[in-house]
Amino acid sequence: VGEERLVRIAVSAAPCGHCRQFMTELPASSELVIAVAGADPWSSSLPDLLPHQFGPEDLLEEGVGPRLLEPHTYGLSLTSEAEALLADSPPELAQVAAAALAAADGAYTPYSHSPAGLALACGDGGLHTGGSIESCAYNPTMSPLQTALVAATCAGVASWAHLKRAVLVEVPGAPVQHAKVIRLLLEEIAPDCELFVLHAQISVQVLQVADDSRLEIDQSTRRD
């Protein structure tokens, strides 16, 4: 958490096509070294593993906007309707909602400008979050539920039966909406997990990033 760049990755086998494609979203991905362990270890650069690649530079202006892991903010805030819902809800829901809002604000969605975040609360008090992560190739894109489940797995959650409450924060009217699919998935893997959907608004006209570069935001996703 907090790292802004990867320079070397060690894996037990050559990364799959989706993994290689996702790596192109990283800052300075052409310099990334992938080391493969085993009886006959070897290492390679990402361009060697993914020649003639289709990457962010094919869709985004050069030097504009953040790459995956780079700090940024959408300036998200909950709508008045969402705030009112929280005011009438148990106090513990506000903590989960705050975590989901933070995850949404840190989502990586440079192609659709549809930031979304999810927080999963477990019965033991554990809280696990994830934000949507887009890929220029579309198919490898991960929803906030997927990234939150990865975080829960890394934290040692052994069964989805431990999930008791989920809060999704997304921007109404944005091109990508996650609520319906996440509700269906949770009904299958964690039927006792209660899902709350809260709406947020983008309060900045451009995406602010660490190096002061700016990425224009489609104003149709704003709710004044």
mmCIF file of the C-alpha atoms, coordinates in Angstrom:
data_MODEL
# 
_entry.id   MODEL 
# 
loop_
_atom_site.group_PDB 
_atom_site.id 
_atom_site.type_symbol 
_atom_site.label_atom_id 
_atom_site.label_alt_id 
_atom_site.label_comp_id 
_atom_site.label_asym_id 
_atom_site.label_entity_id 
_atom_site.label_seq_id 
_atom_site.pdbx_PDB_ins_code 
_atom_site.Cartn_x 
_atom_site.Cartn_y 
_atom_site.Cartn_z 
_atom_site.occupancy 
_atom_site.B_iso_or_equiv 
_atom_site.pdbx_formal_charge 
_atom_site.auth_seq_id 
_atom_site.auth_comp_id 
_atom_site.auth_asym_id 
_atom_site.auth_atom_id 
_atom_site.pdbx_PDB_model_num 
ATOM 1   C CA . VAL A 1 1   ? 0.000   0.000   0.000   1.00 0.00 ? 1   VAL A CA 1 
ATOM 2   C CA . GLY A 1 2   ? 1.341   3.394   -0.955  1.00 0.00 ? 2   GLY A CA 1 
ATOM 3   C CA . GLU A 1 3   ? 3.803   2.185   -3.565  1.00 0.00 ? 3   GLU A CA 1 
ATOM 4   C CA . GLU A 1 4   ? 3.733   4.288   -6.728  1.00 0.00 ? 4   GLU A CA 1 
ATOM 5   C CA . ARG A 1 5   ? 5.756   2.103   -9.064  1.00 0.00 ? 5   ARG A CA 1 
ATOM 6   C CA . LEU A 1 6   ? 6.844   -1.496  -9.633  1.00 0.00 ? 6   LEU A CA 1 
ATOM 7   C CA . VAL A 1 7   ? 10.326  -2.148  -11.020 1.00 0.00 ? 7   VAL A CA 1 
ATOM 8   C CA . ARG A 1 8   ? 10.600  -5.944  -10.718 1.00 0.00 ? 8   ARG A CA 1 
ATOM 9   C CA . ILE A 1 9   ? 8.110   -8.785  -10.272 1.00 0.00 ? 9   ILE A CA 1 
ATOM 10  C CA . ALA A 1 10  ? 9.042   -12.367 -9.330  1.00 0.00 ? 10  ALA A CA 1 
ATOM 11  C CA . VAL A 1 11  ? 6.577   -15.108 -10.297 1.00 0.00 ? 11  VAL A CA 1 
ATOM 12  C CA . SER A 1 12  ? 6.582   -18.896 -10.306 1.00 0.00 ? 12  SER A CA 1 
ATOM 13  C CA . ALA A 1 13  ? 5.551   -19.135 -13.967 1.00 0.00 ? 13  ALA A CA 1 
ATOM 14  C CA . ALA A 1 14  ? 5.299   -16.847 -16.963 1.00 0.00 ? 14  ALA A CA 1 
ATOM 15  C CA . PRO A 1 15  ? 2.409   -14.380 -16.445 1.00 0.00 ? 15  PRO A CA 1 
ATOM 16  C CA . CYS A 1 16  ? -0.740  -14.993 -18.446 1.00 0.00 ? 16  CYS A CA 1 
ATOM 17  C CA . GLY A 1 17  ? -1.998  -12.710 -21.194 1.00 0.00 ? 17  GLY A CA 1 
ATOM 18  C CA . HIS A 1 18  ? -4.342  -10.771 -18.897 1.00 0.00 ? 18  HIS A CA 1 
ATOM 19  C CA . CYS A 1 19  ? -1.543  -10.159 -16.402 1.00 0.00 ? 19  CYS A CA 1 
ATOM 20  C CA . ARG A 1 20  ? 0.802   -8.952  -19.125 1.00 0.00 ? 20  ARG A CA 1 
ATOM 21  C CA . GLN A 1 21  ? -1.886  -6.628  -20.452 1.00 0.00 ? 21  GLN A CA 1 
ATOM 22  C CA . PHE A 1 22  ? -2.573  -5.221  -16.989 1.00 0.00 ? 22  PHE A CA 1 
ATOM 23  C CA . MET A 1 23  ? 1.113   -4.522  -16.478 1.00 0.00 ? 23  MET A CA 1 
ATOM 24  C CA . THR A 1 24  ? 1.030   -2.039  -19.372 1.00 0.00 ? 24  THR A CA 1 
ATOM 25  C CA . GLU A 1 25  ? -1.063  0.240   -17.123 1.00 0.00 ? 25  GLU A CA 1 
ATOM 26  C CA . LEU A 1 26  ? 1.833   0.611   -14.677 1.00 0.00 ? 26  LEU A CA 1 
ATOM 27  C CA . PRO A 1 27  ? 4.133   3.669   -14.757 1.00 0.00 ? 27  PRO A CA 1 
ATOM 28  C CA . ALA A 1 28  ? 7.245   3.071   -16.874 1.00 0.00 ? 28  ALA A CA 1 
ATOM 29  C CA . SER A 1 29  ? 5.928   -0.382  -17.758 1.00 0.00 ? 29  SER A CA 1 
ATOM 30  C CA . SER A 1 30  ? 8.511   -0.748  -20.537 1.00 0.00 ? 30  SER A CA 1 
ATOM 31  C CA . GLU A 1 31  ? 11.204  -0.844  -17.835 1.00 0.00 ? 31  GLU A CA 1 
ATOM 32  C CA . LEU A 1 32  ? 9.443   -3.479  -15.734 1.00 0.00 ? 32  LEU A CA 1 
ATOM 33  C CA . VAL A 1 33  ? 11.442  -6.704  -15.249 1.00 0.00 ? 33  VAL A CA 1 
ATOM 34  C CA . ILE A 1 34  ? 9.584   -10.004 -14.775 1.00 0.00 ? 34  ILE A CA 1 
ATOM 35  C CA . ALA A 1 35  ? 11.655  -12.711 -13.086 1.00 0.00 ? 35  ALA A CA 1 
ATOM 36  C CA . VAL A 1 36  ? 10.381  -16.288 -13.452 1.00 0.00 ? 36  VAL A CA 1 
ATOM 37  C CA . ALA A 1 37  ? 11.570  -18.775 -10.828 1.00 0.00 ? 37  ALA A CA 1 
ATOM 38  C CA . GLY A 1 38  ? 11.923  -22.520 -11.247 1.00 0.00 ? 38  GLY A CA 1 
ATOM 39  C CA . ALA A 1 39  ? 14.474  -25.134 -12.249 1.00 0.00 ? 39  ALA A CA 1 
ATOM 40  C CA . ASP A 1 40  ? 15.552  -22.925 -15.132 1.00 0.00 ? 40  ASP A CA 1 
ATOM 41  C CA . PRO A 1 41  ? 14.920  -19.348 -13.941 1.00 0.00 ? 41  PRO A CA 1 
ATOM 42  C CA . TRP A 1 42  ? 14.869  -16.496 -16.411 1.00 0.00 ? 42  TRP A CA 1 
ATOM 43  C CA . SER A 1 43  ? 13.877  -12.859 -16.570 1.00 0.00 ? 43  SER A CA 1 
ATOM 44  C CA . SER A 1 44  ? 12.523  -10.596 -19.260 1.00 0.00 ? 44  SER A CA 1 
ATOM 45  C CA . SER A 1 45  ? 11.204  -7.107  -19.846 1.00 0.00 ? 45  SER A CA 1 
ATOM 46  C CA . LEU A 1 46  ? 7.492   -6.572  -20.380 1.00 0.00 ? 46  LEU A CA 1 
ATOM 47  C CA . PRO A 1 47  ? 7.939   -5.480  -24.035 1.00 0.00 ? 47  PRO A CA 1 
ATOM 48  C CA . ASP A 1 48  ? 9.677   -8.804  -24.736 1.00 0.00 ? 48  ASP A CA 1 
ATOM 49  C CA . LEU A 1 49  ? 6.775   -10.731 -23.193 1.00 0.00 ? 49  LEU A CA 1 
ATOM 50  C CA . LEU A 1 50  ? 4.148   -8.554  -24.877 1.00 0.00 ? 50  LEU A CA 1 
ATOM 51  C CA . PRO A 1 51  ? 5.548   -7.407  -28.235 1.00 0.00 ? 51  PRO A CA 1 
ATOM 52  C CA . HIS A 1 52  ? 3.642   -4.898  -30.370 1.00 0.00 ? 52  HIS A CA 1 
ATOM 53  C CA . GLN A 1 53  ? 1.505   -4.222  -27.331 1.00 0.00 ? 53  GLN A CA 1 
ATOM 54  C CA . PHE A 1 54  ? -1.684  -2.153  -27.164 1.00 0.00 ? 54  PHE A CA 1 
ATOM 55  C CA . GLY A 1 55  ? -1.343  0.089   -24.129 1.00 0.00 ? 55  GLY A CA 1 
ATOM 56  C CA . PRO A 1 56  ? -2.621  3.251   -22.435 1.00 0.00 ? 56  PRO A CA 1 
ATOM 57  C CA . GLU A 1 57  ? -0.583  5.423   -24.784 1.00 0.00 ? 57  GLU A CA 1 
ATOM 58  C CA . ASP A 1 58  ? -2.825  4.213   -27.624 1.00 0.00 ? 58  ASP A CA 1 
ATOM 59  C CA . LEU A 1 59  ? -5.904  5.728   -25.967 1.00 0.00 ? 59  LEU A CA 1 
ATOM 60  C CA . LEU A 1 60  ? -4.618  8.498   -23.714 1.00 0.00 ? 60  LEU A CA 1 
ATOM 61  C CA . GLU A 1 61  ? -2.558  11.554  -24.549 1.00 0.00 ? 61  GLU A CA 1 
ATOM 62  C CA . GLU A 1 62  ? 1.127   11.088  -23.789 1.00 0.00 ? 62  GLU A CA 1 
ATOM 63  C CA . GLY A 1 63  ? 2.084   12.306  -20.343 1.00 0.00 ? 63  GLY A CA 1 
ATOM 64  C CA . VAL A 1 64  ? -1.508  13.111  -19.367 1.00 0.00 ? 64  VAL A CA 1 
ATOM 65  C CA . GLY A 1 65  ? -3.256  11.504  -16.433 1.00 0.00 ? 65  GLY A CA 1 
ATOM 66  C CA . PRO A 1 66  ? -2.117  8.972   -13.843 1.00 0.00 ? 66  PRO A CA 1 
ATOM 67  C CA . ARG A 1 67  ? -1.075  5.394   -14.389 1.00 0.00 ? 67  ARG A CA 1 
ATOM 68  C CA . LEU A 1 68  ? -1.985  2.485   -12.159 1.00 0.00 ? 68  LEU A CA 1 
ATOM 69  C CA . LEU A 1 69  ? -0.584  2.986   -8.608  1.00 0.00 ? 69  LEU A CA 1 
ATOM 70  C CA . GLU A 1 70  ? 0.106   6.707   -9.096  1.00 0.00 ? 70  GLU A CA 1 
ATOM 71  C CA . PRO A 1 71  ? -1.687  8.904   -6.515  1.00 0.00 ? 71  PRO A CA 1 
ATOM 72  C CA . HIS A 1 72  ? -4.729  10.813  -7.772  1.00 0.00 ? 72  HIS A CA 1 
ATOM 73  C CA . THR A 1 73  ? -8.156  11.974  -6.695  1.00 0.00 ? 73  THR A CA 1 
ATOM 74  C CA . TYR A 1 74  ? -11.545 12.452  -8.320  1.00 0.00 ? 74  TYR A CA 1 
ATOM 75  C CA . GLY A 1 75  ? -12.615 14.715  -5.467  1.00 0.00 ? 75  GLY A CA 1 
ATOM 76  C CA . LEU A 1 76  ? -15.538 12.405  -4.783  1.00 0.00 ? 76  LEU A CA 1 
ATOM 77  C CA . SER A 1 77  ? -18.148 13.252  -2.176  1.00 0.00 ? 77  SER A CA 1 
ATOM 78  C CA . LEU A 1 78  ? -21.401 11.540  -1.292  1.00 0.00 ? 78  LEU A CA 1 
ATOM 79  C CA . THR A 1 79  ? -24.609 13.009  -2.651  1.00 0.00 ? 79  THR A CA 1 
ATOM 80  C CA . SER A 1 80  ? -27.082 14.578  -0.239  1.00 0.00 ? 80  SER A CA 1 
ATOM 81  C CA . GLU A 1 81  ? -29.347 11.540  -0.695  1.00 0.00 ? 81  GLU A CA 1 
ATOM 82  C CA . ALA A 1 82  ? -26.533 9.210   0.315   1.00 0.00 ? 82  ALA A CA 1 
ATOM 83  C CA . GLU A 1 83  ? -25.711 11.363  3.345   1.00 0.00 ? 83  GLU A CA 1 
ATOM 84  C CA . ALA A 1 84  ? -29.359 11.267  4.395   1.00 0.00 ? 84  ALA A CA 1 
ATOM 85  C CA . LEU A 1 85  ? -29.403 7.470   4.093   1.00 0.00 ? 85  LEU A CA 1 
ATOM 86  C CA . LEU A 1 86  ? -26.350 7.190   6.335   1.00 0.00 ? 86  LEU A CA 1 
ATOM 87  C CA . ALA A 1 87  ? -27.880 9.555   8.886   1.00 0.00 ? 87  ALA A CA 1 
ATOM 88  C CA . ASP A 1 88  ? -30.792 7.125   9.314   1.00 0.00 ? 88  ASP A CA 1 
ATOM 89  C CA . SER A 1 89  ? -28.548 4.032   9.427   1.00 0.00 ? 89  SER A CA 1 
ATOM 90  C CA . PRO A 1 90  ? -26.561 2.350   12.216  1.00 0.00 ? 90  PRO A CA 1 
ATOM 91  C CA . PRO A 1 91  ? -23.345 4.274   13.096  1.00 0.00 ? 91  PRO A CA 1 
ATOM 92  C CA . GLU A 1 92  ? -21.101 1.381   12.053  1.00 0.00 ? 92  GLU A CA 1 
ATOM 93  C CA . LEU A 1 93  ? -22.365 1.726   8.471   1.00 0.00 ? 93  LEU A CA 1 
ATOM 94  C CA . ALA A 1 94  ? -20.772 5.171   8.221   1.00 0.00 ? 94  ALA A CA 1 
ATOM 95  C CA . GLN A 1 95  ? -17.304 3.669   8.773   1.00 0.00 ? 95  GLN A CA 1 
ATOM 96  C CA . VAL A 1 96  ? -17.823 1.129   6.001   1.00 0.00 ? 96  VAL A CA 1 
ATOM 97  C CA . ALA A 1 97  ? -19.187 3.857   3.713   1.00 0.00 ? 97  ALA A CA 1 
ATOM 98  C CA . ALA A 1 98  ? -16.168 6.079   4.356   1.00 0.00 ? 98  ALA A CA 1 
ATOM 99  C CA . ALA A 1 99  ? -13.863 3.218   3.386   1.00 0.00 ? 99  ALA A CA 1 
ATOM 100 C CA . ALA A 1 100 ? -15.861 2.577   0.198   1.00 0.00 ? 100 ALA A CA 1 
ATOM 101 C CA . LEU A 1 101 ? -15.758 6.286   -0.709  1.00 0.00 ? 101 LEU A CA 1 
ATOM 102 C CA . ALA A 1 102 ? -11.974 6.363   -0.257  1.00 0.00 ? 102 ALA A CA 1 
ATOM 103 C CA . ALA A 1 103 ? -11.635 3.265   -2.444  1.00 0.00 ? 103 ALA A CA 1 
ATOM 104 C CA . ALA A 1 104 ? -13.784 4.866   -5.142  1.00 0.00 ? 104 ALA A CA 1 
ATOM 105 C CA . ASP A 1 105 ? -11.755 8.072   -5.056  1.00 0.00 ? 105 ASP A CA 1 
ATOM 106 C CA . GLY A 1 106 ? -8.611  6.029   -5.644  1.00 0.00 ? 106 GLY A CA 1 
ATOM 107 C CA . ALA A 1 107 ? -10.107 3.889   -8.412  1.00 0.00 ? 107 ALA A CA 1 
ATOM 108 C CA . TYR A 1 108 ? -8.165  3.645   -11.667 1.00 0.00 ? 108 TYR A CA 1 
ATOM 109 C CA . THR A 1 109 ? -10.681 4.469   -14.411 1.00 0.00 ? 109 THR A CA 1 
ATOM 110 C CA . PRO A 1 110 ? -8.930  6.679   -16.988 1.00 0.00 ? 110 PRO A CA 1 
ATOM 111 C CA . TYR A 1 111 ? -10.987 5.340   -19.905 1.00 0.00 ? 111 TYR A CA 1 
ATOM 112 C CA . SER A 1 112 ? -14.591 5.524   -18.660 1.00 0.00 ? 112 SER A CA 1 
ATOM 113 C CA . HIS A 1 113 ? -14.226 8.046   -15.801 1.00 0.00 ? 113 HIS A CA 1 
ATOM 114 C CA . SER A 1 114 ? -16.533 5.783   -13.788 1.00 0.00 ? 114 SER A CA 1 
ATOM 115 C CA . PRO A 1 115 ? -14.842 5.510   -10.373 1.00 0.00 ? 115 PRO A CA 1 
ATOM 116 C CA . ALA A 1 116 ? -16.368 2.999   -7.989  1.00 0.00 ? 116 ALA A CA 1 
ATOM 117 C CA . GLY A 1 117 ? -15.297 1.512   -4.678  1.00 0.00 ? 117 GLY A CA 1 
ATOM 118 C CA . LEU A 1 118 ? -16.507 -1.280  -2.427  1.00 0.00 ? 118 LEU A CA 1 
ATOM 119 C CA . ALA A 1 119 ? -15.940 -1.989  1.252   1.00 0.00 ? 119 ALA A CA 1 
ATOM 120 C CA . LEU A 1 120 ? -16.610 -5.436  2.720   1.00 0.00 ? 120 LEU A CA 1 
ATOM 121 C CA . ALA A 1 121 ? -17.232 -5.748  6.470   1.00 0.00 ? 121 ALA A CA 1 
ATOM 122 C CA . CYS A 1 122 ? -16.728 -9.134  8.105   1.00 0.00 ? 122 CYS A CA 1 
ATOM 123 C CA . GLY A 1 123 ? -18.330 -10.516 11.222  1.00 0.00 ? 123 GLY A CA 1 
ATOM 124 C CA . ASP A 1 124 ? -15.008 -10.341 13.087  1.00 0.00 ? 124 ASP A CA 1 
ATOM 125 C CA . GLY A 1 125 ? -14.725 -6.587  12.453  1.00 0.00 ? 125 GLY A CA 1 
ATOM 126 C CA . GLY A 1 126 ? -12.397 -6.862  9.470   1.00 0.00 ? 126 GLY A CA 1 
ATOM 127 C CA . LEU A 1 127 ? -12.833 -4.297  6.709   1.00 0.00 ? 127 LEU A CA 1 
ATOM 128 C CA . HIS A 1 128 ? -11.561 -4.898  3.181   1.00 0.00 ? 128 HIS A CA 1 
ATOM 129 C CA . THR A 1 129 ? -11.778 -2.463  0.298   1.00 0.00 ? 129 THR A CA 1 
ATOM 130 C CA . GLY A 1 130 ? -11.209 -2.303  -3.424  1.00 0.00 ? 130 GLY A CA 1 
ATOM 131 C CA . GLY A 1 131 ? -11.684 0.132   -6.284  1.00 0.00 ? 131 GLY A CA 1 
ATOM 132 C CA . SER A 1 132 ? -12.385 -0.512  -9.935  1.00 0.00 ? 132 SER A CA 1 
ATOM 133 C CA . ILE A 1 133 ? -9.256  -0.964  -12.065 1.00 0.00 ? 133 ILE A CA 1 
ATOM 134 C CA . GLU A 1 134 ? -9.606  -0.497  -15.806 1.00 0.00 ? 134 GLU A CA 1 
ATOM 135 C CA . SER A 1 135 ? -7.513  -1.894  -18.629 1.00 0.00 ? 135 SER A CA 1 
ATOM 136 C CA . CYS A 1 136 ? -7.220  -0.292  -22.037 1.00 0.00 ? 136 CYS A CA 1 
ATOM 137 C CA . ALA A 1 137 ? -7.961  -3.761  -23.432 1.00 0.00 ? 137 ALA A CA 1 
ATOM 138 C CA . TYR A 1 138 ? -11.317 -3.748  -21.585 1.00 0.00 ? 138 TYR A CA 1 
ATOM 139 C CA . ASN A 1 139 ? -11.614 -7.477  -20.821 1.00 0.00 ? 139 ASN A CA 1 
ATOM 140 C CA . PRO A 1 140 ? -9.001  -7.566  -18.024 1.00 0.00 ? 140 PRO A CA 1 
ATOM 141 C CA . THR A 1 141 ? -10.792 -4.709  -16.207 1.00 0.00 ? 141 THR A CA 1 
ATOM 142 C CA . MET A 1 142 ? -11.576 -5.578  -12.570 1.00 0.00 ? 142 MET A CA 1 
ATOM 143 C CA . SER A 1 143 ? -14.693 -4.477  -10.716 1.00 0.00 ? 143 SER A CA 1 
ATOM 144 C CA . PRO A 1 144 ? -14.538 -3.091  -7.154  1.00 0.00 ? 144 PRO A CA 1 
ATOM 145 C CA . LEU A 1 145 ? -15.965 -6.378  -5.886  1.00 0.00 ? 145 LEU A CA 1 
ATOM 146 C CA . GLN A 1 146 ? -13.120 -8.334  -7.460  1.00 0.00 ? 146 GLN A CA 1 
ATOM 147 C CA . THR A 1 147 ? -10.433 -6.080  -6.005  1.00 0.00 ? 147 THR A CA 1 
ATOM 148 C CA . ALA A 1 148 ? -12.116 -6.066  -2.578  1.00 0.00 ? 148 ALA A CA 1 
ATOM 149 C CA . LEU A 1 149 ? -12.288 -9.877  -2.593  1.00 0.00 ? 149 LEU A CA 1 
ATOM 150 C CA . VAL A 1 150 ? -8.586  -10.010 -3.508  1.00 0.00 ? 150 VAL A CA 1 
ATOM 151 C CA . ALA A 1 151 ? -7.837  -7.730  -0.546  1.00 0.00 ? 151 ALA A CA 1 
ATOM 152 C CA . ALA A 1 152 ? -9.937  -9.939  1.750   1.00 0.00 ? 152 ALA A CA 1 
ATOM 153 C CA . THR A 1 153 ? -8.147  -13.061 0.534   1.00 0.00 ? 153 THR A CA 1 
ATOM 154 C CA . CYS A 1 154 ? -4.738  -11.458 1.117   1.00 0.00 ? 154 CYS A CA 1 
ATOM 155 C CA . ALA A 1 155 ? -5.884  -10.548 4.634   1.00 0.00 ? 155 ALA A CA 1 
ATOM 156 C CA . GLY A 1 156 ? -6.680  -14.184 5.366   1.00 0.00 ? 156 GLY A CA 1 
ATOM 157 C CA . VAL A 1 157 ? -10.455 -14.337 4.929   1.00 0.00 ? 157 VAL A CA 1 
ATOM 158 C CA . ALA A 1 158 ? -11.035 -18.045 4.289   1.00 0.00 ? 158 ALA A CA 1 
ATOM 159 C CA . SER A 1 159 ? -14.760 -18.043 3.497   1.00 0.00 ? 159 SER A CA 1 
ATOM 160 C CA . TRP A 1 160 ? -17.140 -15.535 1.952   1.00 0.00 ? 160 TRP A CA 1 
ATOM 161 C CA . ALA A 1 161 ? -19.611 -16.578 4.641   1.00 0.00 ? 161 ALA A CA 1 
ATOM 162 C CA . HIS A 1 162 ? -17.698 -14.160 6.901   1.00 0.00 ? 162 HIS A CA 1 
ATOM 163 C CA . LEU A 1 163 ? -18.900 -11.214 4.796   1.00 0.00 ? 163 LEU A CA 1 
ATOM 164 C CA . LYS A 1 164 ? -21.773 -9.475  6.580   1.00 0.00 ? 164 LYS A CA 1 
ATOM 165 C CA . ARG A 1 165 ? -22.090 -6.029  5.019   1.00 0.00 ? 165 ARG A CA 1 
ATOM 166 C CA . ALA A 1 166 ? -20.970 -4.400  1.768   1.00 0.00 ? 166 ALA A CA 1 
ATOM 167 C CA . VAL A 1 167 ? -21.100 -0.766  0.712   1.00 0.00 ? 167 VAL A CA 1 
ATOM 168 C CA . LEU A 1 168 ? -20.691 0.211   -2.934  1.00 0.00 ? 168 LEU A CA 1 
ATOM 169 C CA . VAL A 1 169 ? -19.996 3.816   -3.886  1.00 0.00 ? 169 VAL A CA 1 
ATOM 170 C CA . GLU A 1 170 ? -20.384 4.773   -7.537  1.00 0.00 ? 170 GLU A CA 1 
ATOM 171 C CA . VAL A 1 171 ? -21.265 7.804   -9.666  1.00 0.00 ? 171 VAL A CA 1 
ATOM 172 C CA . PRO A 1 172 ? -24.831 7.781   -11.036 1.00 0.00 ? 172 PRO A CA 1 
ATOM 173 C CA . GLY A 1 173 ? -24.978 8.383   -14.759 1.00 0.00 ? 173 GLY A CA 1 
ATOM 174 C CA . ALA A 1 174 ? -21.364 7.311   -15.294 1.00 0.00 ? 174 ALA A CA 1 
ATOM 175 C CA . PRO A 1 175 ? -20.873 5.017   -18.325 1.00 0.00 ? 175 PRO A CA 1 
ATOM 176 C CA . VAL A 1 176 ? -20.055 1.998   -16.137 1.00 0.00 ? 176 VAL A CA 1 
ATOM 177 C CA . GLN A 1 177 ? -22.408 0.944   -13.329 1.00 0.00 ? 177 GLN A CA 1 
ATOM 178 C CA . HIS A 1 178 ? -21.602 -1.951  -10.982 1.00 0.00 ? 178 HIS A CA 1 
ATOM 179 C CA . ALA A 1 179 ? -24.529 -2.272  -8.559  1.00 0.00 ? 179 ALA A CA 1 
ATOM 180 C CA . LYS A 1 180 ? -26.642 -4.853  -10.418 1.00 0.00 ? 180 LYS A CA 1 
ATOM 181 C CA . VAL A 1 181 ? -23.770 -7.236  -11.160 1.00 0.00 ? 181 VAL A CA 1 
ATOM 182 C CA . ILE A 1 182 ? -22.296 -6.955  -7.665  1.00 0.00 ? 182 ILE A CA 1 
ATOM 183 C CA . ARG A 1 183 ? -25.702 -7.654  -6.116  1.00 0.00 ? 183 ARG A CA 1 
ATOM 184 C CA . LEU A 1 184 ? -26.075 -10.797 -8.233  1.00 0.00 ? 184 LEU A CA 1 
ATOM 185 C CA . LEU A 1 185 ? -22.563 -12.018 -7.395  1.00 0.00 ? 185 LEU A CA 1 
ATOM 186 C CA . LEU A 1 186 ? -22.953 -11.425 -3.661  1.00 0.00 ? 186 LEU A CA 1 
ATOM 187 C CA . GLU A 1 187 ? -26.252 -13.323 -3.683  1.00 0.00 ? 187 GLU A CA 1 
ATOM 188 C CA . GLU A 1 188 ? -24.313 -16.315 -5.006  1.00 0.00 ? 188 GLU A CA 1 
ATOM 189 C CA . ILE A 1 189 ? -21.130 -16.217 -2.932  1.00 0.00 ? 189 ILE A CA 1 
ATOM 190 C CA . ALA A 1 190 ? -22.344 -14.506 0.265   1.00 0.00 ? 190 ALA A CA 1 
ATOM 191 C CA . PRO A 1 191 ? -26.156 -14.571 0.438   1.00 0.00 ? 191 PRO A CA 1 
ATOM 192 C CA . ASP A 1 192 ? -26.149 -13.235 4.017   1.00 0.00 ? 192 ASP A CA 1 
ATOM 193 C CA . CYS A 1 193 ? -24.093 -10.173 3.068   1.00 0.00 ? 193 CYS A CA 1 
ATOM 194 C CA . GLU A 1 194 ? -26.234 -7.006  3.000   1.00 0.00 ? 194 GLU A CA 1 
ATOM 195 C CA . LEU A 1 195 ? -25.382 -4.601  0.158   1.00 0.00 ? 195 LEU A CA 1 
ATOM 196 C CA . PHE A 1 196 ? -25.822 -0.834  0.405   1.00 0.00 ? 196 PHE A CA 1 
ATOM 197 C CA . VAL A 1 197 ? -25.400 1.304   -2.723  1.00 0.00 ? 197 VAL A CA 1 
ATOM 198 C CA . LEU A 1 198 ? -24.431 4.954   -2.219  1.00 0.00 ? 198 LEU A CA 1 
ATOM 199 C CA . HIS A 1 199 ? -24.042 7.558   -4.941  1.00 0.00 ? 199 HIS A CA 1 
ATOM 200 C CA . ALA A 1 200 ? -21.189 10.037  -5.157  1.00 0.00 ? 200 ALA A CA 1 
ATOM 201 C CA . GLN A 1 201 ? -20.418 13.074  -7.248  1.00 0.00 ? 201 GLN A CA 1 
ATOM 202 C CA . ILE A 1 202 ? -17.195 14.167  -8.924  1.00 0.00 ? 202 ILE A CA 1 
ATOM 203 C CA . SER A 1 203 ? -16.304 17.600  -7.592  1.00 0.00 ? 203 SER A CA 1 
ATOM 204 C CA . VAL A 1 204 ? -13.311 18.378  -9.807  1.00 0.00 ? 204 VAL A CA 1 
ATOM 205 C CA . GLN A 1 205 ? -13.283 19.230  -13.494 1.00 0.00 ? 205 GLN A CA 1 
ATOM 206 C CA . VAL A 1 206 ? -9.965  17.476  -14.045 1.00 0.00 ? 206 VAL A CA 1 
ATOM 207 C CA . LEU A 1 207 ? -8.360  14.468  -12.418 1.00 0.00 ? 207 LEU A CA 1 
ATOM 208 C CA . GLN A 1 208 ? -5.569  15.712  -10.152 1.00 0.00 ? 208 GLN A CA 1 
ATOM 209 C CA . VAL A 1 209 ? -2.435  13.564  -10.051 1.00 0.00 ? 209 VAL A CA 1 
ATOM 210 C CA . ALA A 1 210 ? 0.834   13.619  -8.181  1.00 0.00 ? 210 ALA A CA 1 
ATOM 211 C CA . ASP A 1 211 ? 2.955   15.171  -10.918 1.00 0.00 ? 211 ASP A CA 1 
ATOM 212 C CA . ASP A 1 212 ? 0.414   17.965  -11.545 1.00 0.00 ? 212 ASP A CA 1 
ATOM 213 C CA . SER A 1 213 ? -0.626  16.486  -14.888 1.00 0.00 ? 213 SER A CA 1 
ATOM 214 C CA . ARG A 1 214 ? -4.327  16.745  -15.565 1.00 0.00 ? 214 ARG A CA 1 
ATOM 215 C CA . LEU A 1 215 ? -6.891  14.495  -17.203 1.00 0.00 ? 215 LEU A CA 1 
ATOM 216 C CA . GLU A 1 216 ? -10.135 16.043  -18.419 1.00 0.00 ? 216 GLU A CA 1 
ATOM 217 C CA . ILE A 1 217 ? -13.254 14.553  -16.843 1.00 0.00 ? 217 ILE A CA 1 
ATOM 218 C CA . ASP A 1 218 ? -16.438 14.075  -18.844 1.00 0.00 ? 218 ASP A CA 1 
ATOM 219 C CA . GLN A 1 219 ? -18.809 16.502  -17.195 1.00 0.00 ? 219 GLN A CA 1 
ATOM 220 C CA . SER A 1 220 ? -21.776 14.222  -17.877 1.00 0.00 ? 220 SER A CA 1 
ATOM 221 C CA . THR A 1 221 ? -20.635 12.199  -14.854 1.00 0.00 ? 221 THR A CA 1 
ATOM 222 C CA . ARG A 1 222 ? -20.972 15.173  -12.520 1.00 0.00 ? 222 ARG A CA 1 
ATOM 223 C CA . ARG A 1 223 ? -23.942 15.785  -10.267 1.00 0.00 ? 223 ARG A CA 1 
ATOM 224 C CA . ASP A 1 224 ? -24.097 19.399  -9.042  1.00 0.00 ? 224 ASP A CA 1 
# 
